[in-house]
Amino acid sequence: MTNKRVLLVGFYNEKALGVRYLANAIEKHGYEPHVLFFKGFNSIEPSKATEKELEMLRELIKEIKPCFIGLSVMSSLYLETIYLVNKTIKEHFDIPVAWGGVFATLMPEKAIKECDFVMRGEGEKTIVELLDALQNGESYETIQNLAYLNAQGEYICNEIRPLEQDIDLYGYPAIGAENMYLIHGDKIHRGDPQLKSFTYELNASRGCPFSCSYCSAINLRRLYKGKGRYVRFRTVESVMDELNEAKRKIPKLRVIHFWDEIFSDEEGWVEEFARRYKKEIGIPFRIWGHPMKVDKKIITHLVDAGLHQIVVGIQSGSPTVRKDTFHRPETQEQIIASSHILSECKVPKVYYDFMIRHPFENQEQLKETFYLCLELAHPFSLNIHGLNFLPATDIVQMAIDQGYHTKEELDSMMFSSIQEQYDQYWGPNVYHKITADNLWVALIYLTQFPQIREEVLRLAKEVEAGRGQKEVLKLKDKMERKTKISEYINKAKLVLKIK
Ligand code: B12
Ligand code: SF4
């Protein structure tokens, strides 16, 4: 077999790092990667694949004629589209299809029902080994991380390989490679969409040290138990090489996003990074943080280097919900102290994430979130959303054990349509239509605005006494409108680089 063309498909994200890393990995081994981003990013109202988009996919496959297709099934939220894509490939072509990504990794038995191979965990080595075996007509039976059905139709799931400790060896994701495509809005765009972007996204590390029950990180860590250190950092040198290349290739670049689950708080690494970033890159950057990883010295270095935004997960103001339900170890004091550090260090934009209105939380605990928010140091903004049950995460079994949902109910939620799943997270029931029952949500929202603090405290007393409903909702609507306008202005300023 001499056809070495491979099609890798990422979903709902033209920046998807997984397929970009894989493209580089297989290219190094003599394959010709083609990367399709199937549908662009839309975190609020993503639509499923249209018939026209599926037709465009079929045309592209006819044009490329790949010997192998890999689908990156990172999230279960858009399985509806992945099934459609998978089905159309299977119906029209005789090409082996593999699934990889976090969903396929954690639910290989479900995934293998749809495709020929499942590759679990980090895919750089597995995909090369599988492609080589297929090319050479050799056995793939012992390839680590691989799952498949054998000739008898039995499910085989091979052992997980040791984790690569030197993640610099993975190189960095393909930027601006020729064979890249985006199918979105019934159109096909050729070339890497990243080149026209204002932002660049990257990972300086892999893995998260925490164990939140609603997140896949702990399940991935368990999968890799005994296979080497799970949280690994790239060298500053490797990160800078990638950023310098991104800066050279992306003319409109204005913001860098680090997509590390939690940005490094390792002092030596951060010092070196900050010094070099400021000198060589000098573009505002954004990170994700954790209250237990907010350290004054570290944040000072990062702000000096250009830290422009940090998003910190708090998730609940109730210590009980946080500890017993979400398995988050941080205390109220640590959360409040971290907010003071971020404020003193003058991080320009601080966001706190909260997950509210889920079956594990009662109204008293919702109030605790309100009172915790009152103690957070300004300025900050809040991301308030619901709880999305994700397949294979610990919180799913907890909801069953504690009698909040049956397994069947959870399955129908977790495997529902794209729109229904996004609605559980961002949707109308969580936040947008605040009813009299959940005035506390509106009050939580209002804690972001220090200028109306006294008014909010007064209204909280009114609500405690069963009054003030209209006033709270009116104020919330007013502040929401104002915030939207100032967010648009800030975005425009950033893009236009006006200070
Ligand atoms: C960065 C990130 C984002 C970014 C970008 C995501 C992206 N599509 O690239 C943003 C902020 C946009 C995002 C959004 C969302 N995310 Co997110 N995200 C992450 C995070 C922290 C890191 C992902 C990453 O870039 N890793 C680095 C790359 C190199 O690794 P990778 O993508 O896993 O790819 C490797 C392997 O998986 C494998 N692989 C991947 N694809 C394939 C394909 C083949 C064929 C093969 C062989 C191998 C393979 O090889 C790759 C290289 O080693 C993960 C956590 C995690 N640990 O994965 C959550 C995570 C993937 N996100 C998650 C979720 C839920 C979401 C959202 C749905 C949240 C929401 N409700 O809006 C959206 C969906 C957005 C979208 N359209 O994809 C969940 C998914 C779990 C699930 N069952 O759904 C995760 C696991 C976190 C969690 N809460 O558990 N996310
Ligand atoms: S800190 Fe974030 S990435 Fe890490 S386990 Fe918790 S939710 Fe997941």
mmCIF file with all atom_site columns, C-alpha atoms and ligand atoms in Angstrom, residues 208 210-212 214-218 261-262 290 328, ligand 2:
data_model
loop_
_atom_site.group_PDB
_atom_site.id
_atom_site.type_symbol
_atom_site.label_atom_id
_atom_site.label_alt_id
_atom_site.label_comp_id
_atom_site.label_asym_id
_atom_site.label_entity_id
_atom_site.label_seq_id
_atom_site.pdbx_PDB_ins_code
_atom_site.Cartn_x
_atom_site.Cartn_y
_atom_site.Cartn_z
_atom_site.occupancy
_atom_site.B_iso_or_equiv
_atom_site.pdbx_formal_charge
_atom_site.auth_seq_id
_atom_site.auth_comp_id
_atom_site.auth_asym_id
_atom_site.auth_atom_id
_atom_site.pdbx_PDB_model_num
ATOM   1  C  CA  . CYS A 1 208 ? -4.262  18.455 35.883 1.00 0.00 ? 208 CYS A CA  1
ATOM   2  C  CA  . PHE A 1 210 ? -6.885  18.061 40.850 1.00 0.00 ? 210 PHE A CA  1
ATOM   3  C  CA  . SER A 1 211 ? -9.703  15.530 41.056 1.00 0.00 ? 211 SER A CA  1
ATOM   4  C  CA  . CYS A 1 212 ? -12.999 17.332 40.531 1.00 0.00 ? 212 CYS A CA  1
ATOM   5  C  CA  . TYR A 1 214 ? -17.565 16.469 37.335 1.00 0.00 ? 214 TYR A CA  1
ATOM   6  C  CA  . CYS A 1 215 ? -14.434 16.517 35.187 1.00 0.00 ? 215 CYS A CA  1
ATOM   7  C  CA  . SER A 1 216 ? -12.649 13.855 33.151 1.00 0.00 ? 216 SER A CA  1
ATOM   8  C  CA  . ALA A 1 217 ? -9.205  14.779 34.491 1.00 0.00 ? 217 ALA A CA  1
ATOM   9  C  CA  . ILE A 1 218 ? -9.372  12.353 37.427 1.00 0.00 ? 218 ILE A CA  1
ATOM   10 C  CA  . GLU A 1 261 ? -6.085  22.933 32.579 1.00 0.00 ? 261 GLU A CA  1
ATOM   11 C  CA  . ILE A 1 262 ? -4.214  24.876 35.279 1.00 0.00 ? 262 ILE A CA  1
ATOM   12 C  CA  . HIS A 1 290 ? -7.104  27.393 40.555 1.00 0.00 ? 290 HIS A CA  1
ATOM   13 C  CA  . ARG A 1 328 ? -12.613 20.301 45.506 1.00 0.00 ? 328 ARG A CA  1
HETATM 14 S  S1  . SF4 B 2 .   ? -9.243  21.836 38.314 1.00 0.00 ? 2   SF4 B S1  1
HETATM 15 FE FE1 . SF4 B 2 .   ? -10.351 21.983 36.344 1.00 0.00 ? 2   SF4 B FE1 1
HETATM 16 S  S2  . SF4 B 2 .   ? -9.336  20.570 34.942 1.00 0.00 ? 2   SF4 B S2  1
HETATM 17 FE FE2 . SF4 B 2 .   ? -8.630  20.078 37.012 1.00 0.00 ? 2   SF4 B FE2 1
HETATM 18 S  S3  . SF4 B 2 .   ? -9.952  18.429 37.718 1.00 0.00 ? 2   SF4 B S3  1
HETATM 19 FE FE3 . SF4 B 2 .   ? -10.887 20.344 38.400 1.00 0.00 ? 2   SF4 B FE3 1
HETATM 20 S  S4  . SF4 B 2 .   ? -12.282 20.963 36.755 1.00 0.00 ? 2   SF4 B S4  1
HETATM 21 FE FE4 . SF4 B 2 .   ? -10.917 19.379 35.906 1.00 0.00 ? 2   SF4 B FE4 1
#
